[in-house]
Amino acid sequence: MMEEEYQLEYFTTHGLIRKSCPSCGAAYWTRDPDRATCGDAPCEPYAFIGNPVFRPHSLKEMREAFLSFFERHGHTRLERYPVVARWRDDIYLTIASIADFQPYVTSGVVPPPANPLTISQPCIRLNDLDAVGRSGRHLTLFEMMAHHAFNSLGNEIYWKNETVALCDEFLASIGADLARVSYKEHPWVGGGNAGPSVEVLIGGLEVATLVFMNLGKVRSSDPPVLLDGEPYYPMTTRIVDTGYGLERFVWASQGSPTIYDAVFPEIVSTLVKKAGIDASLSDREFRNILALNAKYAGMMDIHGTNLLQMREKVAGIIGVSFDDLQRVITPFEKLYAIADHTRCLAYMLGDCIVPSNVREGYLARLVLRRTLRMMNELHLDGDLAELIEMQLQLSGDASFEQGLDIVREIVDNEVERYALTLDRGGRIVQKLATTYRQKNIPIPAQELVTLYDSHGIPPEIVRDVAAREGESVEFPDDFYSMIAGLHSRSVTEAENPHTRYAERVASLPPTQKLYYDQPDDMEFEAEVIDYFDGIVVLDRTLFYPEGGGQPADTGLLITGTGMVRVDHTIKLGDVILHQTKGAVINRGERVKAKIDEERRRSLMRHHTATHILLRAAKDVLGSHIHQAGAQKGSESSRLDIRHYKHITPDEVQRIEILANQMVMEDSLVSIKWEERTRAEQKYGFELYQGGVPPGKEIRVVRVNRDVEACAGTHCRSTGEVGPIKIIRLEHVQDGIERIEFAAGSAAIYYLQRMEGLLNDAAQVVSVQVENLPAAVQRFFTEWKDQRKEIERLQKKVAELEIARLNIEMIGDVRVTIQCLDATPQQLVNIANSISGSGGIALLASKDGKVHVVVGSGNTAVNAAAIVRKVCEILGGKGGGSPQLAQGTGQRVDLLGQAFEEGRAAIRAGLHG
RNA sequence: GGGCUGGUAGAUCAGUGGUAGAUCGCAUCGUUCGCAACGAUGAGGCCGCGGGUUCAAUUCCCGCCCAGUCCA
């Protein structure tokens, strides 16, 4: 980045000079001619610890100081956005204040909600998860205080000089000595944009970054600037993107050993007490170690793997043994991490994330389980829900949508689930440990992979459990890459089969979309603009193209010479393609068109019903209910929602009743195009249920109390929807429940079909429908009882049969060879009874074919061998154990001969 | 959406191509003033559902359902 970008008039007129840091080489601006380094870690240790650089502020005081300062200086204060970036489909969590305004405001498509503006935006970043609690400064959730100015041609707000001036003035307003502040030059690149930026440093701490976004990836006539080898071009919109770390300001204002002590003193002290380490805090030496560690830990670049090296270094610097440092620090690290994680979870859950194994829900679960593990390691009794609730209240943030009771329920749910997983895991590991101890080898790495991949048991836990069983574990360093290898597969991307038409379609004028203005019309006339591969392009159409979960319309085109069927309609850019079968159509021809009315009306009913059901589900289940997908059909439709447990039958009924009440209220459905930012402010991000539509304006559909951005066709009023019947519930995947339903006539058909099934079933057992459950229950019980009775009787019969059997003695062994009138099961019973007392039985029964059973109580005679021989003669097969064997054969007529062979074989066995 | 693991008695799980098992729990009896413990006896199973292979399937194969888990 060019040096002149940083030659600000403000710097030169306010006595700042440009210096170069001997440690890192970076250029920086300072008022202090004697300053030695740039002032950033690791060039300089934290100087503010024990020696604050601002007047003491609490979190709340600092936030207010910032926002009101910028309000006084012409900025409009904005409410924070949710930590889940629901207005974007490229990221799950809000990672910076500027993320609130991407992509449409930053690209200039949509005007900003205010200009200039100020905001304190809670952001979540999980990429340094391992450093949280250890480094003394990392957080999963932090508030990025910001002032933004969006400059465009003809609308210049302010640029670099004013930004730095505001920064200086704000720092001074909270008590900073400006002589200690340095501005470090630092070219910024991120998310397809770039520009010069300065880092604001004081007391060794970077407290803010001022970014001047003026480069983008959109090609222009200006020469490109190369950054990291990538070309960037000047933009017409230039954005002041500042980020002031609220927590860092608070920390620097208090000079506490770690950021955690400054930011959540209440939680930290609660946890210290709970963990029973409050006594050691009064020990001076102990405190000293903590403070020194904090001071130098900040200088180290922490990434999980080299933590131990870092610790050794710190131990060396502050002059204690590695083990002492480790012993003192470890519990505090965990405790700090818990303090941080619970606040992160409070915002995640408060902003309605549902923990699950997908998307942002997975991230919430990740943080939650990590917190539980650390609580467990510190032997913290007490429930997580309580801590999170405490964080929610301490935050003083009134904008959480989720109710406390549901947050508690979700957390308790997750805690219980994790306990179950670990419990189950513990048993599996125990079993494995026993197996491998017997073999006298350690548990192999492959087993660890299976345990983690299939059962979610992390190897650390396997090691612990195995150790308790006195068994060691083979824990390879590349464990997680082994896992990654298991899952690395090329993702086959679904290709839109119509993109090959893109070039041809690009030259065509946009199709006029009649279906929006005339949702009730089903017939129209139009001119054929183009015709190729059976695809008809019209100048205007009522055919709704597939999109937003609503299937395409079908229908007829009537030409001068005949009729053509439209099977499918799709949208490609601004052009709508009608896919046809049948006759050839000529360009320029006028056609009459007719949509399949019943189908379309049913689709509209189902679509409007989807909105109603979503609202009803939200009312019944809680404000975390979001649409996770939907598919409309003309027979039935599906609505997938995010929810943390299974919907109960009782809840289904309540949702159904509520939905139908909204239908009966027969309120008008209102549809209007609104400017994006305005709509977001008016209705919130609940608007985006079926994905985030592009563009400056969005189509806002209001159905009763539900308001969504939606491009589909809808009924005029809720009354037109007709009855809504939930058909079935399905658990699609963790955290997502599917509601399948029918609306209008489809609902009636469904009810009729169900009624028919009930009637048929009732008729079979000859009872009234009302009595069906009781009758079926009775029959089932009776059937079970009778089965048992039959079994008992068969045993009895077998006993009687045995008494009547012909017994011949071969040597001193009792042998029975006989054909009986009995079931195969009975034969088995009899044979068993005889072999049980040392005898040998060769039994058969005839029913079309011959069943043969041999029981042998004598080791000299192998029952299976006898059966094989006998069945072979009978033209069949058989086998079994030496004690009992069975088989069949077709040749009933050869039974006598078969018996003789059998007798010979038994005799041979006994005499052999 | 894809991969993997599992589904057997009320619970936890063995097991097997040829008569379904263990432990705990439960019931009854015994021992005891009573309880725990102990001893004896017993009840309790569509071996998830549906197909296929086989003389024979709880067991092998395919599909589905349910639960769990990892990765997108």
PDB file of C-alpha atoms in Angstrom, chain A residues 94-288:
ATOM      1  CA  THR A  94     -21.947 -11.574  12.829  1.00  0.00           C
ATOM      2  CA  ILE A  95     -18.174 -11.152  12.834  1.00  0.00           C
ATOM      3  CA  ALA A  96     -17.824  -7.371  12.610  1.00  0.00           C
ATOM      4  CA  SER A  97     -19.956  -4.246  12.703  1.00  0.00           C
ATOM      5  CA  ILE A  98     -19.469  -3.777   8.975  1.00  0.00           C
ATOM      6  CA  ALA A  99     -21.057  -7.219   8.464  1.00  0.00           C
ATOM      7  CA  ASP A 100     -24.355  -5.534   9.344  1.00  0.00           C
ATOM      8  CA  PHE A 101     -24.139  -3.523   6.140  1.00  0.00           C
ATOM      9  CA  GLN A 102     -22.849  -6.154   3.771  1.00  0.00           C
ATOM     10  CA  PRO A 103     -23.388  -6.848   1.016  1.00  0.00           C
ATOM     11  CA  TYR A 104     -25.998  -4.353  -0.213  1.00  0.00           C
ATOM     12  CA  VAL A 105     -25.039  -1.180   1.622  1.00  0.00           C
ATOM     13  CA  THR A 106     -21.301  -1.595   1.134  1.00  0.00           C
ATOM     14  CA  SER A 107     -21.768  -2.287  -2.567  1.00  0.00           C
ATOM     15  CA  GLY A 108     -23.896   0.830  -2.922  1.00  0.00           C
ATOM     16  CA  VAL A 109     -27.062  -0.990  -3.986  1.00  0.00           C
ATOM     17  CA  VAL A 110     -29.001   0.032  -0.894  1.00  0.00           C
ATOM     18  CA  PRO A 111     -28.591   3.295   1.021  1.00  0.00           C
ATOM     19  CA  PRO A 112     -27.385   2.930   4.631  1.00  0.00           C
ATOM     20  CA  PRO A 113     -29.949   3.122   7.431  1.00  0.00           C
ATOM     21  CA  ALA A 114     -28.230   6.332   8.557  1.00  0.00           C
ATOM     22  CA  ASN A 115     -25.116   8.196   7.463  1.00  0.00           C
ATOM     23  CA  PRO A 116     -22.880   8.606   9.332  1.00  0.00           C
ATOM     24  CA  LEU A 117     -23.863   6.148  12.015  1.00  0.00           C
ATOM     25  CA  THR A 118     -22.569   4.678  15.243  1.00  0.00           C
ATOM     26  CA  ILE A 119     -23.258   1.264  16.709  1.00  0.00           C
ATOM     27  CA  SER A 120     -21.926  -1.188  19.261  1.00  0.00           C
ATOM     28  CA  GLN A 121     -22.227  -4.561  17.597  1.00  0.00           C
ATOM     29  CA  PRO A 122     -21.721  -7.823  19.524  1.00  0.00           C
ATOM     30  CA  CYS A 123     -19.585 -10.067  17.316  1.00  0.00           C
ATOM     31  CA  ILE A 124     -18.711 -13.721  17.647  1.00  0.00           C
ATOM     32  CA  ARG A 125     -15.469 -15.203  16.376  1.00  0.00           C
ATOM     33  CA  LEU A 126     -14.610 -18.775  17.207  1.00  0.00           C
ATOM     34  CA  ASN A 127     -11.342 -19.093  15.288  1.00  0.00           C
ATOM     35  CA  ASP A 128      -9.192 -18.473  18.387  1.00  0.00           C
ATOM     36  CA  LEU A 129     -11.313 -20.652  20.633  1.00  0.00           C
ATOM     37  CA  ASP A 130      -8.273 -22.373  22.124  1.00  0.00           C
ATOM     38  CA  ALA A 131      -6.671 -19.109  23.160  1.00  0.00           C
ATOM     39  CA  VAL A 132      -9.718 -17.896  25.079  1.00  0.00           C
ATOM     40  CA  GLY A 133      -8.930 -17.787  28.792  1.00  0.00           C
ATOM     41  CA  ARG A 134      -5.263 -18.463  28.159  1.00  0.00           C
ATOM     42  CA  SER A 135      -4.034 -15.357  26.402  1.00  0.00           C
ATOM     43  CA  GLY A 136      -5.726 -12.985  28.823  1.00  0.00           C
ATOM     44  CA  ARG A 137      -7.181 -11.043  25.915  1.00  0.00           C
ATOM     45  CA  HIS A 138      -9.089 -13.378  23.576  1.00  0.00           C
ATOM     46  CA  LEU A 139     -12.856 -13.523  23.649  1.00  0.00           C
ATOM     47  CA  THR A 140     -15.368 -15.507  21.656  1.00  0.00           C
ATOM     48  CA  LEU A 141     -17.851 -12.647  21.872  1.00  0.00           C
ATOM     49  CA  PHE A 142     -16.844  -9.026  21.842  1.00  0.00           C
ATOM     50  CA  GLU A 143     -18.583  -5.796  21.085  1.00  0.00           C
ATOM     51  CA  MET A 144     -17.221  -3.873  18.176  1.00  0.00           C
ATOM     52  CA  MET A 145     -18.007  -0.229  18.735  1.00  0.00           C
ATOM     53  CA  ALA A 146     -17.950   1.592  15.449  1.00  0.00           C
ATOM     54  CA  HIS A 147     -18.670   4.725  13.532  1.00  0.00           C
ATOM     55  CA  HIS A 148     -19.256   4.282   9.841  1.00  0.00           C
ATOM     56  CA  ALA A 149     -19.461   6.798   7.035  1.00  0.00           C
ATOM     57  CA  PHE A 150     -20.519   5.759   3.538  1.00  0.00           C
ATOM     58  CA  ASN A 151     -19.120   8.126   0.924  1.00  0.00           C
ATOM     59  CA  SER A 152     -20.343   8.076  -2.608  1.00  0.00           C
ATOM     60  CA  LEU A 153     -20.021  10.401  -5.585  1.00  0.00           C
ATOM     61  CA  GLY A 154     -21.830  13.607  -4.748  1.00  0.00           C
ATOM     62  CA  ASN A 155     -22.372  12.506  -1.161  1.00  0.00           C
ATOM     63  CA  GLU A 156     -19.162  12.964   0.765  1.00  0.00           C
ATOM     64  CA  ILE A 157     -19.594  12.467   4.504  1.00  0.00           C
ATOM     65  CA  TYR A 158     -16.036  12.350   5.827  1.00  0.00           C
ATOM     66  CA  TRP A 159     -12.824  10.479   5.185  1.00  0.00           C
ATOM     67  CA  LYS A 160      -9.447   9.902   6.816  1.00  0.00           C
ATOM     68  CA  ASN A 161      -8.640  13.181   8.537  1.00  0.00           C
ATOM     69  CA  GLU A 162     -12.005  13.465  10.223  1.00  0.00           C
ATOM     70  CA  THR A 163     -11.913   9.821  11.256  1.00  0.00           C
ATOM     71  CA  VAL A 164      -8.548  10.128  12.983  1.00  0.00           C
ATOM     72  CA  ALA A 165      -9.601  13.455  14.527  1.00  0.00           C
ATOM     73  CA  LEU A 166     -12.744  11.860  15.963  1.00  0.00           C
ATOM     74  CA  CYS A 167     -10.675   8.997  17.307  1.00  0.00           C
ATOM     75  CA  ASP A 168      -8.208  11.319  19.015  1.00  0.00           C
ATOM     76  CA  GLU A 169     -10.976  13.372  20.519  1.00  0.00           C
ATOM     77  CA  PHE A 170     -12.835  10.339  21.779  1.00  0.00           C
ATOM     78  CA  LEU A 171      -9.691   8.899  23.390  1.00  0.00           C
ATOM     79  CA  ALA A 172      -9.042  12.219  25.077  1.00  0.00           C
ATOM     80  CA  SER A 173     -12.656  12.370  26.267  1.00  0.00           C
ATOM     81  CA  ILE A 174     -12.216   9.199  28.288  1.00  0.00           C
ATOM     82  CA  GLY A 175      -8.968  10.353  29.806  1.00  0.00           C
ATOM     83  CA  ALA A 176      -6.264   9.136  27.440  1.00  0.00           C
ATOM     84  CA  ASP A 177      -2.906  10.892  27.266  1.00  0.00           C
ATOM     85  CA  LEU A 178      -2.652  11.398  23.500  1.00  0.00           C
ATOM     86  CA  ALA A 179       1.112  11.439  23.732  1.00  0.00           C
ATOM     87  CA  ARG A 180       0.936   7.722  24.491  1.00  0.00           C
ATOM     88  CA  VAL A 181      -1.211   6.904  21.459  1.00  0.00           C
ATOM     89  CA  SER A 182       0.333   5.623  18.262  1.00  0.00           C
ATOM     90  CA  TYR A 183      -1.263   5.034  14.880  1.00  0.00           C
ATOM     91  CA  LYS A 184       0.318   2.136  13.057  1.00  0.00           C
ATOM     92  CA  GLU A 185       0.056   1.895   9.294  1.00  0.00           C
ATOM     93  CA  HIS A 186      -1.481  -1.398   8.313  1.00  0.00           C
ATOM     94  CA  PRO A 187      -2.949  -2.147   4.888  1.00  0.00           C
ATOM     95  CA  TRP A 188      -6.219  -3.990   5.281  1.00  0.00           C
ATOM     96  CA  VAL A 189      -7.648  -6.743   3.081  1.00  0.00           C
ATOM     97  CA  GLY A 190     -10.812  -8.709   3.720  1.00  0.00           C
ATOM     98  CA  GLY A 191     -13.930 -10.087   2.124  1.00  0.00           C
ATOM     99  CA  GLY A 192     -13.145  -8.833  -1.386  1.00  0.00           C
ATOM    100  CA  ASN A 193     -12.440  -5.294  -0.236  1.00  0.00           C
ATOM    101  CA  ALA A 194      -9.262  -3.548   0.793  1.00  0.00           C
ATOM    102  CA  GLY A 195      -7.844  -0.184   1.739  1.00  0.00           C
ATOM    103  CA  PRO A 196      -5.407   1.598   3.992  1.00  0.00           C
ATOM    104  CA  SER A 197      -5.967   1.321   7.689  1.00  0.00           C
ATOM    105  CA  VAL A 198      -4.382   2.399  10.928  1.00  0.00           C
ATOM    106  CA  GLU A 199      -4.250   0.482  14.157  1.00  0.00           C
ATOM    107  CA  VAL A 200      -4.764   2.580  17.244  1.00  0.00           C
ATOM    108  CA  LEU A 201      -2.354   1.586  20.023  1.00  0.00           C
ATOM    109  CA  ILE A 202      -2.033   2.669  23.597  1.00  0.00           C
ATOM    110  CA  GLY A 203      -0.190   1.107  26.510  1.00  0.00           C
ATOM    111  CA  GLY A 204       0.915  -1.812  24.328  1.00  0.00           C
ATOM    112  CA  LEU A 205      -2.664  -2.657  23.392  1.00  0.00           C
ATOM    113  CA  GLU A 206      -4.401  -2.326  20.050  1.00  0.00           C
ATOM    114  CA  VAL A 207      -7.721  -0.769  20.985  1.00  0.00           C
ATOM    115  CA  ALA A 208      -9.127   0.139  17.586  1.00  0.00           C
ATOM    116  CA  THR A 209      -8.657  -0.200  13.864  1.00  0.00           C
ATOM    117  CA  LEU A 210      -9.643   2.536  11.437  1.00  0.00           C
ATOM    118  CA  VAL A 211     -10.170   1.128   7.956  1.00  0.00           C
ATOM    119  CA  PHE A 212     -10.645   3.205   4.848  1.00  0.00           C
ATOM    120  CA  MET A 213     -12.242   0.844   2.407  1.00  0.00           C
ATOM    121  CA  ASN A 214     -11.660   2.230  -1.053  1.00  0.00           C
ATOM    122  CA  LEU A 215     -10.694  -0.790  -3.120  1.00  0.00           C
ATOM    123  CA  GLY A 216     -12.811  -3.611  -4.442  1.00  0.00           C
ATOM    124  CA  LYS A 217     -12.762  -6.470  -6.899  1.00  0.00           C
ATOM    125  CA  VAL A 218     -14.985  -4.746  -9.463  1.00  0.00           C
ATOM    126  CA  ARG A 219     -12.822  -3.954 -12.484  1.00  0.00           C
ATOM    127  CA  SER A 220     -12.594  -0.312 -13.477  1.00  0.00           C
ATOM    128  CA  SER A 221     -10.588   1.833 -15.869  1.00  0.00           C
ATOM    129  CA  ASP A 222      -8.203   2.829 -13.067  1.00  0.00           C
ATOM    130  CA  PRO A 223      -4.996   0.841 -12.709  1.00  0.00           C
ATOM    131  CA  PRO A 224      -5.308  -1.987 -10.183  1.00  0.00           C
ATOM    132  CA  VAL A 225      -3.487  -2.080  -6.855  1.00  0.00           C
ATOM    133  CA  LEU A 226      -1.857  -5.403  -6.133  1.00  0.00           C
ATOM    134  CA  LEU A 227      -2.386  -6.784  -2.614  1.00  0.00           C
ATOM    135  CA  ASP A 228      -1.241 -10.300  -1.725  1.00  0.00           C
ATOM    136  CA  GLY A 229      -0.875 -10.774  -5.472  1.00  0.00           C
ATOM    137  CA  GLU A 230      -4.540  -9.962  -6.100  1.00  0.00           C
ATOM    138  CA  PRO A 231      -5.674  -6.978  -8.150  1.00  0.00           C
ATOM    139  CA  TYR A 232      -7.996  -4.456  -6.459  1.00  0.00           C
ATOM    140  CA  TYR A 233      -9.641  -1.478  -8.152  1.00  0.00           C
ATOM    141  CA  PRO A 234     -10.761   1.875  -6.724  1.00  0.00           C
ATOM    142  CA  MET A 235     -14.448   1.934  -5.759  1.00  0.00           C
ATOM    143  CA  THR A 236     -16.977   4.690  -6.192  1.00  0.00           C
ATOM    144  CA  THR A 237     -18.286   4.047  -2.685  1.00  0.00           C
ATOM    145  CA  ARG A 238     -15.647   4.610  -0.053  1.00  0.00           C
ATOM    146  CA  ILE A 239     -16.404   3.439   3.430  1.00  0.00           C
ATOM    147  CA  VAL A 240     -15.070   4.431   6.803  1.00  0.00           C
ATOM    148  CA  ASP A 241     -15.070   1.158   8.692  1.00  0.00           C
ATOM    149  CA  THR A 242     -13.888   1.554  12.252  1.00  0.00           C
ATOM    150  CA  GLY A 243     -13.763  -1.020  15.003  1.00  0.00           C
ATOM    151  CA  TYR A 244     -13.202  -0.076  18.634  1.00  0.00           C
ATOM    152  CA  GLY A 245     -12.968  -3.116  20.906  1.00  0.00           C
ATOM    153  CA  LEU A 246     -15.329  -2.301  23.749  1.00  0.00           C
ATOM    154  CA  GLU A 247     -13.860  -4.921  26.058  1.00  0.00           C
ATOM    155  CA  ARG A 248     -10.313  -3.775  25.379  1.00  0.00           C
ATOM    156  CA  PHE A 249     -11.246  -0.199  26.211  1.00  0.00           C
ATOM    157  CA  VAL A 250     -12.784  -1.355  29.471  1.00  0.00           C
ATOM    158  CA  TRP A 251      -9.722  -3.469  30.220  1.00  0.00           C
ATOM    159  CA  ALA A 252      -7.310  -0.608  29.500  1.00  0.00           C
ATOM    160  CA  SER A 253      -9.475   1.666  31.633  1.00  0.00           C
ATOM    161  CA  GLN A 254      -9.139  -0.643  34.613  1.00  0.00           C
ATOM    162  CA  GLY A 255      -5.682  -2.108  34.158  1.00  0.00           C
ATOM    163  CA  SER A 256      -6.750  -5.478  35.544  1.00  0.00           C
ATOM    164  CA  PRO A 257      -4.521  -8.530  34.930  1.00  0.00           C
ATOM    165  CA  THR A 258      -6.795  -9.931  32.247  1.00  0.00           C
ATOM    166  CA  ILE A 259      -9.578  -8.670  30.056  1.00  0.00           C
ATOM    167  CA  TYR A 260     -11.896 -11.113  31.783  1.00  0.00           C
ATOM    168  CA  ASP A 261     -11.447  -9.509  35.204  1.00  0.00           C
ATOM    169  CA  ALA A 262     -12.376  -6.168  33.718  1.00  0.00           C
ATOM    170  CA  VAL A 263     -15.303  -7.265  31.577  1.00  0.00           C
ATOM    171  CA  PHE A 264     -17.178  -9.720  33.762  1.00  0.00           C
ATOM    172  CA  PRO A 265     -16.071  -9.192  37.353  1.00  0.00           C
ATOM    173  CA  GLU A 266     -19.359 -10.574  38.718  1.00  0.00           C
ATOM    174  CA  ILE A 267     -19.167 -13.828  36.808  1.00  0.00           C
ATOM    175  CA  VAL A 268     -15.480 -14.293  37.544  1.00  0.00           C
ATOM    176  CA  SER A 269     -15.952 -13.807  41.270  1.00  0.00           C
ATOM    177  CA  THR A 270     -18.968 -16.104  41.297  1.00  0.00           C
ATOM    178  CA  LEU A 271     -16.945 -18.787  39.523  1.00  0.00           C
ATOM    179  CA  VAL A 272     -13.896 -18.316  41.737  1.00  0.00           C
ATOM    180  CA  LYS A 273     -16.072 -18.908  44.767  1.00  0.00           C
ATOM    181  CA  LYS A 274     -17.826 -21.893  43.232  1.00  0.00           C
ATOM    182  CA  ALA A 275     -14.550 -23.483  42.222  1.00  0.00           C
ATOM    183  CA  GLY A 276     -13.226 -22.964  45.741  1.00  0.00           C
ATOM    184  CA  ILE A 277     -10.085 -21.112  44.677  1.00  0.00           C
ATOM    185  CA  ASP A 278     -11.003 -17.805  46.298  1.00  0.00           C
ATOM    186  CA  ALA A 279      -8.765 -18.550  49.271  1.00  0.00           C
ATOM    187  CA  SER A 280      -5.630 -18.695  47.146  1.00  0.00           C
ATOM    188  CA  LEU A 281      -6.427 -15.285  45.673  1.00  0.00           C
ATOM    189  CA  SER A 282      -5.554 -13.609  48.956  1.00  0.00           C
ATOM    190  CA  ASP A 283      -2.066 -15.128  48.745  1.00  0.00           C
ATOM    191  CA  ARG A 284       0.230 -12.326  47.596  1.00  0.00           C
ATOM    192  CA  GLU A 285       2.714 -14.435  45.745  1.00  0.00           C
ATOM    193  CA  PHE A 286      -0.102 -16.204  43.972  1.00  0.00           C
ATOM    194  CA  ARG A 287      -1.571 -12.888  42.865  1.00  0.00           C
ATOM    195  CA  ASN A 288       1.807 -11.767  41.753  1.00  0.00           C
TER     196      ASN A 288
END
